[in-house]
XYZ file of C-alpha atoms in Angstrom:
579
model
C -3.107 15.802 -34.381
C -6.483 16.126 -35.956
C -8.383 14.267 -38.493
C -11.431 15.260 -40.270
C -13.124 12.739 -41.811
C -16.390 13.717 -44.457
C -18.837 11.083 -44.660
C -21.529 11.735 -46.515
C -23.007 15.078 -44.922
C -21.540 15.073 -41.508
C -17.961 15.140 -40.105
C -16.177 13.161 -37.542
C -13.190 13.749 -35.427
C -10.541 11.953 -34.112
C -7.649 12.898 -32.151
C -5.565 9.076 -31.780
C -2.978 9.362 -34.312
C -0.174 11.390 -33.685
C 2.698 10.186 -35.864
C 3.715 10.680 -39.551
C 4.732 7.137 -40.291
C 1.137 6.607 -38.596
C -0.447 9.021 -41.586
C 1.218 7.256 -44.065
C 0.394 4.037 -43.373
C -3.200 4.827 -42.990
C -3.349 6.305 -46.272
C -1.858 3.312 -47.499
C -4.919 1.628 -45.853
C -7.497 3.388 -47.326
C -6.401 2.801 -50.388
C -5.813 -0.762 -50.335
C -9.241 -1.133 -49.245
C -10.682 1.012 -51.743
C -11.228 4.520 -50.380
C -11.358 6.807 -52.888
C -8.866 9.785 -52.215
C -9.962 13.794 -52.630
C -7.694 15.871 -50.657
C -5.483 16.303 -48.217
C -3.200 18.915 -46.573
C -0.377 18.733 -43.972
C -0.492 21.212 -42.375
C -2.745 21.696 -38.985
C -5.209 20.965 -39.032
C -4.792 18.094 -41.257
C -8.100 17.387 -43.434
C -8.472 13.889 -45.275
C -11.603 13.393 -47.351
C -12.902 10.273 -47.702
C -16.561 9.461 -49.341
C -16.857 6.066 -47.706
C -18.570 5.775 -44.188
C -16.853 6.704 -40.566
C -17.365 2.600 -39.607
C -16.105 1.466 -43.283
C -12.926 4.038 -42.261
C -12.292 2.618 -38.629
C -12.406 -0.734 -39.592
C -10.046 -0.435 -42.001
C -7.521 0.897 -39.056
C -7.716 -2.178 -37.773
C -4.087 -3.212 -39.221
C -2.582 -0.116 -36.718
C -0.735 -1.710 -33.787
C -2.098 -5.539 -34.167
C -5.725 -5.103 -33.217
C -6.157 -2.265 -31.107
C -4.069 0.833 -29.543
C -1.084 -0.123 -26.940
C -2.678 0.279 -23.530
C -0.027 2.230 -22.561
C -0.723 4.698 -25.055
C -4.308 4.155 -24.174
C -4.182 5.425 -20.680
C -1.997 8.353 -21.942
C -5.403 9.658 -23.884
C -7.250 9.548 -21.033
C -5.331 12.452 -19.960
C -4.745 13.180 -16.156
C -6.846 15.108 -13.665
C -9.902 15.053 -11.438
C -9.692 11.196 -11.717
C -6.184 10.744 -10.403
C -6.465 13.021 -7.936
C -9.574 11.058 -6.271
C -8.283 7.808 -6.722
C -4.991 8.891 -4.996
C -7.160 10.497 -2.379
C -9.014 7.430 -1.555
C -5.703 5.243 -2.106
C -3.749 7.461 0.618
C -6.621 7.514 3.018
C -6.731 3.465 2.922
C -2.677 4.042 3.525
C -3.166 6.543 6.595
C -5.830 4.118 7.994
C -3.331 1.327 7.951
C -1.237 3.495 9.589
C -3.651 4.104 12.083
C -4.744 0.068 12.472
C -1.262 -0.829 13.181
C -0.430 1.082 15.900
C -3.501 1.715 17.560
C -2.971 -1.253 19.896
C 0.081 0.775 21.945
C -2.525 3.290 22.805
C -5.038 0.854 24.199
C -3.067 -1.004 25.845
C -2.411 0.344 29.470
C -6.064 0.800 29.329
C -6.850 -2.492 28.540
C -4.363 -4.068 31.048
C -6.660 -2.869 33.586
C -10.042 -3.687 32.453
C -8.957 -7.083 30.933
C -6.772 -8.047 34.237
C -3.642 -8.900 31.804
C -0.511 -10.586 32.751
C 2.368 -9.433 31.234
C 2.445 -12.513 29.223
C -0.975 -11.915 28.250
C -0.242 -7.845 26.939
C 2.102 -9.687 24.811
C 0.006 -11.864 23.084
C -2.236 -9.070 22.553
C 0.491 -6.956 20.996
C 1.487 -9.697 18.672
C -2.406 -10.905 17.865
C -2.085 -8.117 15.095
C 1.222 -8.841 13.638
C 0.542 -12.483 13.593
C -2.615 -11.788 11.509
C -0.759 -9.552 9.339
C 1.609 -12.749 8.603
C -1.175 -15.028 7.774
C -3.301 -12.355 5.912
C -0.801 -10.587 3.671
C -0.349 -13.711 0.803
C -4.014 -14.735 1.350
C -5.366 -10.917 -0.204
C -1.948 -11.059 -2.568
C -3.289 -14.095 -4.155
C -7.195 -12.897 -4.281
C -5.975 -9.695 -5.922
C -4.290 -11.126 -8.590
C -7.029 -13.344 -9.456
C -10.523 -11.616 -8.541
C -9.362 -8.365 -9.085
C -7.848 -5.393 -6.874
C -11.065 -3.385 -6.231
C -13.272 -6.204 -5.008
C -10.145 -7.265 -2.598
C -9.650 -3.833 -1.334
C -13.381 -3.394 -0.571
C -13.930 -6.878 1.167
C -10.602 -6.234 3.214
C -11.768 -3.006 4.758
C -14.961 -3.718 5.116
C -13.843 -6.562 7.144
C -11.442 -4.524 9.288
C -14.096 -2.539 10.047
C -16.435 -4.870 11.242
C -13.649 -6.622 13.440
C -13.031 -3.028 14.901
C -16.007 -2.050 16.047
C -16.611 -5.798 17.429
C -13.487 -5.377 19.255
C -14.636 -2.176 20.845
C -17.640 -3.933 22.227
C -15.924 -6.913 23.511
C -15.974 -7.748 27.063
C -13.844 -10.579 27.331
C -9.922 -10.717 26.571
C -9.741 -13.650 24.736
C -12.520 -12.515 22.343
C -11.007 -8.822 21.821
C -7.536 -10.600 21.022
C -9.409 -12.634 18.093
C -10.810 -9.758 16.247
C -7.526 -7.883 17.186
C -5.899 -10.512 15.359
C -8.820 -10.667 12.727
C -7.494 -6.873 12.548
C -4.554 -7.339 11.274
C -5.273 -10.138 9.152
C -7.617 -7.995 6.965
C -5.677 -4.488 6.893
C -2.709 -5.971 5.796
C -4.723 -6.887 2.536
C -5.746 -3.108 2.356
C -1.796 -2.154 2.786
C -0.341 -4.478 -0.010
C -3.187 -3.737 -2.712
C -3.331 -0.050 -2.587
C 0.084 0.585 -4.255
C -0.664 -2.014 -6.912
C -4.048 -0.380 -7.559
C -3.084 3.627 -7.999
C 0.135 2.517 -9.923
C -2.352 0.466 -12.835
C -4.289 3.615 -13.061
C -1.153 6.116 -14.003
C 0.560 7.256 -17.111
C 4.147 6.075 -17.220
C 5.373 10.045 -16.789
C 3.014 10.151 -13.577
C 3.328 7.099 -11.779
C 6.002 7.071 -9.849
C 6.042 10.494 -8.659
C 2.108 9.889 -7.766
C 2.774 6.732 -5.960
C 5.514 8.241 -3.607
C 2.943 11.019 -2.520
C 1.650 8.052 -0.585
C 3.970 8.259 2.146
C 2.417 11.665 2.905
C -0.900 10.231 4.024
C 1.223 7.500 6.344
C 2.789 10.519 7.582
C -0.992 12.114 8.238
C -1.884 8.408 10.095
C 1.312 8.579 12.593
C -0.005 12.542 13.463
C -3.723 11.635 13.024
C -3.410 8.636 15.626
C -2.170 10.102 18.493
C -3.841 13.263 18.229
C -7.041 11.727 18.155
C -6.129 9.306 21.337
C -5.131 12.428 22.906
C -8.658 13.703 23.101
C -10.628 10.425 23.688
C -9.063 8.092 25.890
C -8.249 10.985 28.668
C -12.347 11.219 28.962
C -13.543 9.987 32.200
C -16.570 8.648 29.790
C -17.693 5.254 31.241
C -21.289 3.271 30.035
C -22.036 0.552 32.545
C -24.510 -2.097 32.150
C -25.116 -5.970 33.138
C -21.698 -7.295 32.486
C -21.102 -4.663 30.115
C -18.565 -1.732 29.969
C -17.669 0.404 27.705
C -14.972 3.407 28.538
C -13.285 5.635 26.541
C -10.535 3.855 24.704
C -13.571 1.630 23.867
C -14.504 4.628 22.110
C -11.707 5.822 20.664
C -11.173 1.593 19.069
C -14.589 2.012 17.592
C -13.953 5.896 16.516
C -10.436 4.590 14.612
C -12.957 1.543 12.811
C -15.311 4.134 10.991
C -12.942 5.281 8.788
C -12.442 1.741 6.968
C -15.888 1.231 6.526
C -16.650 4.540 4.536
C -13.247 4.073 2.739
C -14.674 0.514 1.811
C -18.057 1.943 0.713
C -16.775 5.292 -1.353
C -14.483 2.096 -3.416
C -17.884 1.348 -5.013
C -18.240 4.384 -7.068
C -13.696 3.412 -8.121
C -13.524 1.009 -11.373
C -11.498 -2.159 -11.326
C -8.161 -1.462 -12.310
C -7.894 -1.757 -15.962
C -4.435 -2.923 -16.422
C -5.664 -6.347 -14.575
C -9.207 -6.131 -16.731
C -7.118 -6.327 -19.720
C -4.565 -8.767 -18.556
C -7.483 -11.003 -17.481
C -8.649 -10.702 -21.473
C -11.772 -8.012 -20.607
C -10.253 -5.534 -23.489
C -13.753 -3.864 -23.754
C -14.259 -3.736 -20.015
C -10.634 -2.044 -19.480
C -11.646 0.136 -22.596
C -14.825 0.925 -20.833
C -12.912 2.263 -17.886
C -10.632 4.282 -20.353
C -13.264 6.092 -21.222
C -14.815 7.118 -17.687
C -11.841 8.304 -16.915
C -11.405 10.421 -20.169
C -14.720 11.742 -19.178
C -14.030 12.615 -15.736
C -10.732 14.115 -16.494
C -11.635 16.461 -20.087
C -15.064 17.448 -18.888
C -15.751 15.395 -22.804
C -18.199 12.944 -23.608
C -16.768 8.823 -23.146
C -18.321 8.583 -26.724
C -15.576 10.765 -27.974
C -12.433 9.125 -26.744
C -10.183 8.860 -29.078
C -8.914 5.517 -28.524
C -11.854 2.544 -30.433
C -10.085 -0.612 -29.129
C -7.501 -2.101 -27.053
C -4.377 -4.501 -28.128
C -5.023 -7.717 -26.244
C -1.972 -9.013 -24.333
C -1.376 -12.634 -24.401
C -2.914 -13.803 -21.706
C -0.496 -15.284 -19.166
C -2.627 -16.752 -16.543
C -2.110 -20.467 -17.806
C -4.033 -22.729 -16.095
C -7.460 -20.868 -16.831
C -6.369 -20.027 -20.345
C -5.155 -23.609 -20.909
C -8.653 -24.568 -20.186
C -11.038 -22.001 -20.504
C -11.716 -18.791 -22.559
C -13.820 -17.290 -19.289
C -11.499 -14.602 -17.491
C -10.641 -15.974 -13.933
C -12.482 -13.197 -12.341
C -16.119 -14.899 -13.505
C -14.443 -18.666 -11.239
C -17.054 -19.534 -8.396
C -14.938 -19.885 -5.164
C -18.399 -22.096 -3.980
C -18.139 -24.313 -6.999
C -15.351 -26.980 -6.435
C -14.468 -27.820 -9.755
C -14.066 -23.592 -10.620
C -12.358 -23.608 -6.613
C -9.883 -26.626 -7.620
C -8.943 -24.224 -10.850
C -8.733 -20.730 -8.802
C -6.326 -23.023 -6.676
C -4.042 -24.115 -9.742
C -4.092 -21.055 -11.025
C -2.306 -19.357 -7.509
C -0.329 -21.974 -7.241
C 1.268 -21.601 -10.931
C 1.626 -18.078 -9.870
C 3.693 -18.776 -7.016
C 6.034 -21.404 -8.791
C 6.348 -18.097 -11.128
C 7.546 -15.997 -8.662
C 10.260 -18.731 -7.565
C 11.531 -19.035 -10.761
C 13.452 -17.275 -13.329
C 13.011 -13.919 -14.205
C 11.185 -13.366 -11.246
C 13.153 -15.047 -8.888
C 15.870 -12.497 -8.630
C 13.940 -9.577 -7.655
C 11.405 -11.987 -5.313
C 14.243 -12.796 -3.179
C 15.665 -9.120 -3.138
C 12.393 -7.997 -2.606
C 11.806 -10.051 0.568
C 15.130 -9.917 2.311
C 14.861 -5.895 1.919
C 11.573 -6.134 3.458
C 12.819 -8.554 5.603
C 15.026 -6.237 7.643
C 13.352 -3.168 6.893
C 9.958 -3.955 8.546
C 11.255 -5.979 11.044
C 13.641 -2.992 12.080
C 10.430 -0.183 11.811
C 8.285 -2.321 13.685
C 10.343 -3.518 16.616
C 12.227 -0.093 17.146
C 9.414 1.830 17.224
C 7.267 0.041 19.235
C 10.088 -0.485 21.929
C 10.444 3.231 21.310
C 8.197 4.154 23.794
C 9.358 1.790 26.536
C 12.865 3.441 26.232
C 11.254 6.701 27.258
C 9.286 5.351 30.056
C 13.305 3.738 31.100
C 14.746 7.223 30.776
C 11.791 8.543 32.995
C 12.133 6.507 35.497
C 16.325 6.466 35.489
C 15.709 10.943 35.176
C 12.965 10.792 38.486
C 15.059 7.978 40.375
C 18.698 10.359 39.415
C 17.958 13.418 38.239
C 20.788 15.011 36.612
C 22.388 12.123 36.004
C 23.182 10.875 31.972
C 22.928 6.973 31.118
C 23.038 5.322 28.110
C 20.258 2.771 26.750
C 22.178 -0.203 28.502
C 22.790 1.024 31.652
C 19.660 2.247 32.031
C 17.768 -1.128 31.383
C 20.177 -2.300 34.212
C 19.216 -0.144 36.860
C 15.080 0.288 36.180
C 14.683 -3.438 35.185
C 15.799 -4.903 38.591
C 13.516 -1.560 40.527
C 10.327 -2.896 38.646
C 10.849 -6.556 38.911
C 9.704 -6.310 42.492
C 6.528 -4.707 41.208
C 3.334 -7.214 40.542
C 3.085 -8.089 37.309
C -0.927 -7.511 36.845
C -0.829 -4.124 38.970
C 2.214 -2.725 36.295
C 0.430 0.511 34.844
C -3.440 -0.109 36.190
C -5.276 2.442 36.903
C -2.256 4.941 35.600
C -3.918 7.182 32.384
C -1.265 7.275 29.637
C 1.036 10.386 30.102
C 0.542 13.024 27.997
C 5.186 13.107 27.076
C 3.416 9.771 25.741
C 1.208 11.660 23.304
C 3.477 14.590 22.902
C 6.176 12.168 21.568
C 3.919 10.470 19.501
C 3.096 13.091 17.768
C 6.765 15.059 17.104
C 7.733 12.160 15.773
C 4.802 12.218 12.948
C 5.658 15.441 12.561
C 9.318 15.258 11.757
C 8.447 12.702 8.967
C 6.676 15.925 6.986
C 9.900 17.415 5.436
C 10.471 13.699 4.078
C 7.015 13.244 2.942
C 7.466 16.223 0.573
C 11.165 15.664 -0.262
C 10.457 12.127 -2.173
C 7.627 13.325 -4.200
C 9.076 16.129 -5.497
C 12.778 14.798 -6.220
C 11.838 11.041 -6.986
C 11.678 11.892 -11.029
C 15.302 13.723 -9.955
C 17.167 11.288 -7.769
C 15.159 7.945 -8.857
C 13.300 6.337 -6.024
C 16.521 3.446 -5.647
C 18.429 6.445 -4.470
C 15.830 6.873 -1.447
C 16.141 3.440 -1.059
C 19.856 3.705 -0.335
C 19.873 6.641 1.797
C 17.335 5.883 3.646
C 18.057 2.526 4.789
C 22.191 3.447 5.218
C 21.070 6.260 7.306
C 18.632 4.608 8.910
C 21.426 1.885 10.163
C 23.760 4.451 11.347
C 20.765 6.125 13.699
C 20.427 2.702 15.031
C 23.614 1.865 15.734
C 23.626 5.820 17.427
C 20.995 4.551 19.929
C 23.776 3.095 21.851
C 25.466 6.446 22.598
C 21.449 7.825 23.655
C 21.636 9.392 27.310
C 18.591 11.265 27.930
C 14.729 11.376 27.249
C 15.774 14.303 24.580
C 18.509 12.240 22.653
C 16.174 9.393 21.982
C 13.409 11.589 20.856
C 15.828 12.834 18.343
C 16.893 9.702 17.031
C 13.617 8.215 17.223
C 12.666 11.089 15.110
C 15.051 10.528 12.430
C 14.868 6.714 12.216
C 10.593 6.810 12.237
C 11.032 9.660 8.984
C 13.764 7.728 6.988
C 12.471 4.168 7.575
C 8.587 4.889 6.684
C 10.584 6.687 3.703
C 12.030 3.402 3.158
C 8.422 1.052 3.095
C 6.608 3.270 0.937
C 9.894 3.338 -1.972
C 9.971 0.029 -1.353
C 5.929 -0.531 -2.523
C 6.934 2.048 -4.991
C 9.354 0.268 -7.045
C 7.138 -3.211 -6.343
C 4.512 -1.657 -8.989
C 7.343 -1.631 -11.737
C 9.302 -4.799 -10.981
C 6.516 -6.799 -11.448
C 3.862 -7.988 -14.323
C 0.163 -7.491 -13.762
C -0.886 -10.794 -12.537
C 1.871 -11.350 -10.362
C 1.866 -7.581 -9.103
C 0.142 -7.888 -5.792
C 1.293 -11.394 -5.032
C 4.591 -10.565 -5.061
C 4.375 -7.592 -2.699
C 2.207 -9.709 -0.563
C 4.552 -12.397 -0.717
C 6.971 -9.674 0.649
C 4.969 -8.118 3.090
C 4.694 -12.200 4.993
C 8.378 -12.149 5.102
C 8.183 -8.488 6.374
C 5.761 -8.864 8.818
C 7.078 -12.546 10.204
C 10.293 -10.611 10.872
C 8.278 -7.901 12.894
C 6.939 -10.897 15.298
C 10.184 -12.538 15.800
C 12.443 -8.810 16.110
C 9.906 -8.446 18.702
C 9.975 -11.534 20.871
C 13.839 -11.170 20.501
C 14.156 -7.327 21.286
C 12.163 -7.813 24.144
C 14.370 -10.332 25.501
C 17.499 -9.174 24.374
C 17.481 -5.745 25.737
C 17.469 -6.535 29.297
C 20.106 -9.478 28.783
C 22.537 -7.567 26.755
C 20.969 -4.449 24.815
C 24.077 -4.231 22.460
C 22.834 -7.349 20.748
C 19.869 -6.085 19.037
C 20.869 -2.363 18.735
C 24.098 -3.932 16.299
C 21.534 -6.749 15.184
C 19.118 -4.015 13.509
C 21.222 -1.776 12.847
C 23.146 -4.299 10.579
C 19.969 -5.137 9.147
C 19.365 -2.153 8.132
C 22.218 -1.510 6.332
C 22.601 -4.744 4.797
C 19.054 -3.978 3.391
C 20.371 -0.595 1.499
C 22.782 -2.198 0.124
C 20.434 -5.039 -1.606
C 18.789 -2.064 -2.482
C 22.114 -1.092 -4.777
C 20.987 -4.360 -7.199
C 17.514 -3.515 -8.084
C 17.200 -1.316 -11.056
C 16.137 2.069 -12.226
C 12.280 2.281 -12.100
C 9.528 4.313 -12.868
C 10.249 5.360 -16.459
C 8.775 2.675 -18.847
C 5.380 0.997 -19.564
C 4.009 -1.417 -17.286
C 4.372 -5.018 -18.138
């Protein structure tokens, strides 16, 4: 609805009030504070004349909604356009490169064996460098975000997983690449939690959720993207040889998959802060400020003219700082101790919030779904890969022949344990049914990909939850009928395109369950329980599958399904206001 105000010889227009109980009371307003009434008419476009001045008017609307609009409300105004669609650009690109970042390590690997001289043991410690940084890293950003601010986190976290990938690329000694492997994970695991946290703050209620699960589209791109581009670089015979200095192709193709973060973490700079955690932190005219560039980018209209002239402060929750200070706990010094000593209170009263009622309910729920949902993606399809190279050798040993999983493992297990342990794949390229499969499986996640977007407002994003997961459990316990190369591609297909389903709905419904300063804590606080199950499924899955591969097949598989049906006692998301 619009108002036109006459003051004195000009006009003004405003387009924030939309409501007829809205009118009334701001006629009652202008009264009571002495606005002489002329005219008015009800019917569009409304015209109020007024002969007091625009600032006598809009102070007097001071009464509407406490002291300023709803934010809610707020972001509604800014409308929705060119601004969403970058920020979800740049949000999904920092998902595909974590995509990317994770994996990368399975492609480098055989390579690596040979120019590093690695033991088995010592492939494994490189394999789990990552993942073990990813447990360490994940409540470190979580509590950073939710105290210095998402943006600033984001941009410091890829910025530093850039860095450690191109010094990993360049590293000459095994011991050195494993540290900034592990430095790897440690800082993209920051990017991975805050991203979902950060687009979700920026969305309208009707848009968020449906916005948020076009995220799993760009993980989709990064499984596709990955091998593709291995594909192309690490079969160049490209070596650079100098005084005890190499560097070969998959050097190249490490350093090619670190660019990415680093002009991710650069384009951030021209993204606000999120204002959601502006305002909770008690910047209303900072968060307002951002309102308004976003009105501007979206209408094509001047910032001056959005319609919205303050913001309704929430109470601040953050206690210890607002106990003791008025300063927002953005502006705390991490090099000043006594400011340190009060950042540290301050995470810590956040975490005792988190482990106690209301939050405790969907904290635990949260974790034990992540719990055996990662630990299930990650181990499966990493040991993915080593099933095919089993069914390979089983097919060239017996060809013809069928075998399941099990008695596969006990026929090619005892054929390569007479084989050296540092000559196992050196000097041997990767196959290209490596690549190939790599890259069918990305591509079966696409129908998926588009399928939760486009039905989330529909089914609700718990249903995907559910089916994903229950379905996903049932594939796993199918891997123990597998008996050929093409059976396990199949499967391996339908468990990578349900489960990745699975992590992104889970992120999803994170964003709603979840108040603003405990938003990216809590999904980081998930993501450690997530990831420490990825280390241990793989230590165990390793072991288990030669000793008796029915063990972890029914183990994950149970998992899986026990995780659905935890997924059965969250609730219905994606409809109301954030908190």
């Amino acid at each position: 609805m619009i108002f036109t105000i006459a003051a004195k010889e000009y006009y003004c227009t405003c387009d924030f009030l939309r409501v007829t109980p809205v009118i009334i009371r701001i006629l009652l307003e202008a009264n009571r504070c002495g606005t002489t009434w002329v005219s008015a008419s009800f019917i569009p476009p409304k015209t109020l004349f007024f002969n007091r001045s625009k600032s006598d008017f809009f102070a007097g609307l001071d009464f509407i909604e406490g002291q300023g609009e709803d934010f809610e409300r707020a972001l509604e105004n800014t409308g929705f356009g060119k601004f969403h669609f970058a920020l979800l650009t740049v949000c999904g690109l920092i998902y595909l490169n974590t995509a990317v970042g994770i994996t990368i390590i399975s492609f480098v690997l055989p390579s690596a064996t040979c120019d590093f001289e690695m033991s088995s043991a010592d492939k494994g410690w490189l394999t789990a460098a990552p993942m073990l940084g990813m447990v360490i890293g994940s409540y470190f950003w979580g509590c950073l975000a939710d105290t210095k601010g998402r943006k600033t986190v984001l941009i410091g976290a890829l910025l530093m997983d850039g860095c450690c990938g191109l010094l990993s690329s360049i590293s000459q000694v095994y011991w050195l690449f494993m540290l900034f492997r592990f430095l790897n994970g440690f800082a993209i695991t920051g990017a991975m939690g805050i991203c979902f946290p950060y687009l979700g703050e920026f969305q309208p209620g009707k848009y968020r959720e449906t916005i948020l699960c076009w995220m799993e589209l760009f993980w989709t791109l990064g499984v596709i993207v990955l091998p593709g581009i291995a594909w192309i670089i690490i079969p160049m015979e490209f070596v650079y040889e100098a005084d005890n200095f190499k560097f070969a192709s998959w050097n190249l193709f490490v350093a090619t998959c670190s660019i990415p973060s680093l002009l991710i973490g650069f384009w951030l700079f021209f993204f606000p802060e999120s204002p959601k955690f502006l305002l909770e932190c008690g910047e209303a005219e900072e968060a307002l400020e951002v309102l308004k560039d976003m009105y501007a980018t979206n209408t094509g209209d001047s910032a001056a003219n959005f319609p919205v002239i303050s913001l309704r402060e929430k109470v601040r929750t953050m206690s210890v700082v607002s106990q003791q200070s008025t300063r927002s706990i953005r502006s705390l010094r991490i090099r000043k101790p006594k400011e340190l000593k009060l950042l540290m209170q301050e995470i810590w009263e956040q975490t005792k919030a988190l482990c106690k009622p209301p939050h405790l309910r969907y904290t635990v729920i949260t974790c034990l779904i992540q719990f055996g949902l990662t630990t299930s993606y990650y181990t499966l399809m990493i040991w993915f890969p080593e099933l095919f190279y089993r069914f390979e050798e089983f097919e060239s040993v017996h060809p013809g022949e069928k075998a399941t999983v099990c008695e596969v493992s006990s026929v090619v297990v005892p054929l390569n344990a007479t084989i050296p342990s540092h000559e196992e794949f050196c000097g041997e390229p990767l196959a290209d049914s490596v690549f190939l499969h790599t890259l069918i499986i990305g591509l079966a996640c696409i129908p998926t990909s588009f399928w939760l977007p486009l039905c989330v407002h529909r089914l609700g994003a718990k249903f995907f939850l559910v089916f994903s997961l229950l379905v996903a459990g049932a594939v796993t316990f199918g891997l123990y009928f597998v008996n050929s190369t093409t059976s396990n591609l199949v499967l391996s297909c339908i468990f990578e395109a349900l489960t990745s389903l699975g992590i992104s709905t889970v992120y999803c419904v994170m964003v709603d369950l979840f108040p603003t300063n405990l938003r990216v804590m809590a999904a980081a606080l998930s993501l450690t329980f997530g990831r420490g199950g990825a280390l241990i499924g793989n230590l165990l899955f390793g072991f288990l599958i030669d000793l008796n591969c029915v063990i972890p097949i029914v183990l994950f598989a149970a998992m899986l399904l026990g995780s659905g049906l935890l997924c059965l006692l969250l609730p219905n998301t994606g409809q109301g206001a954030l908190d």
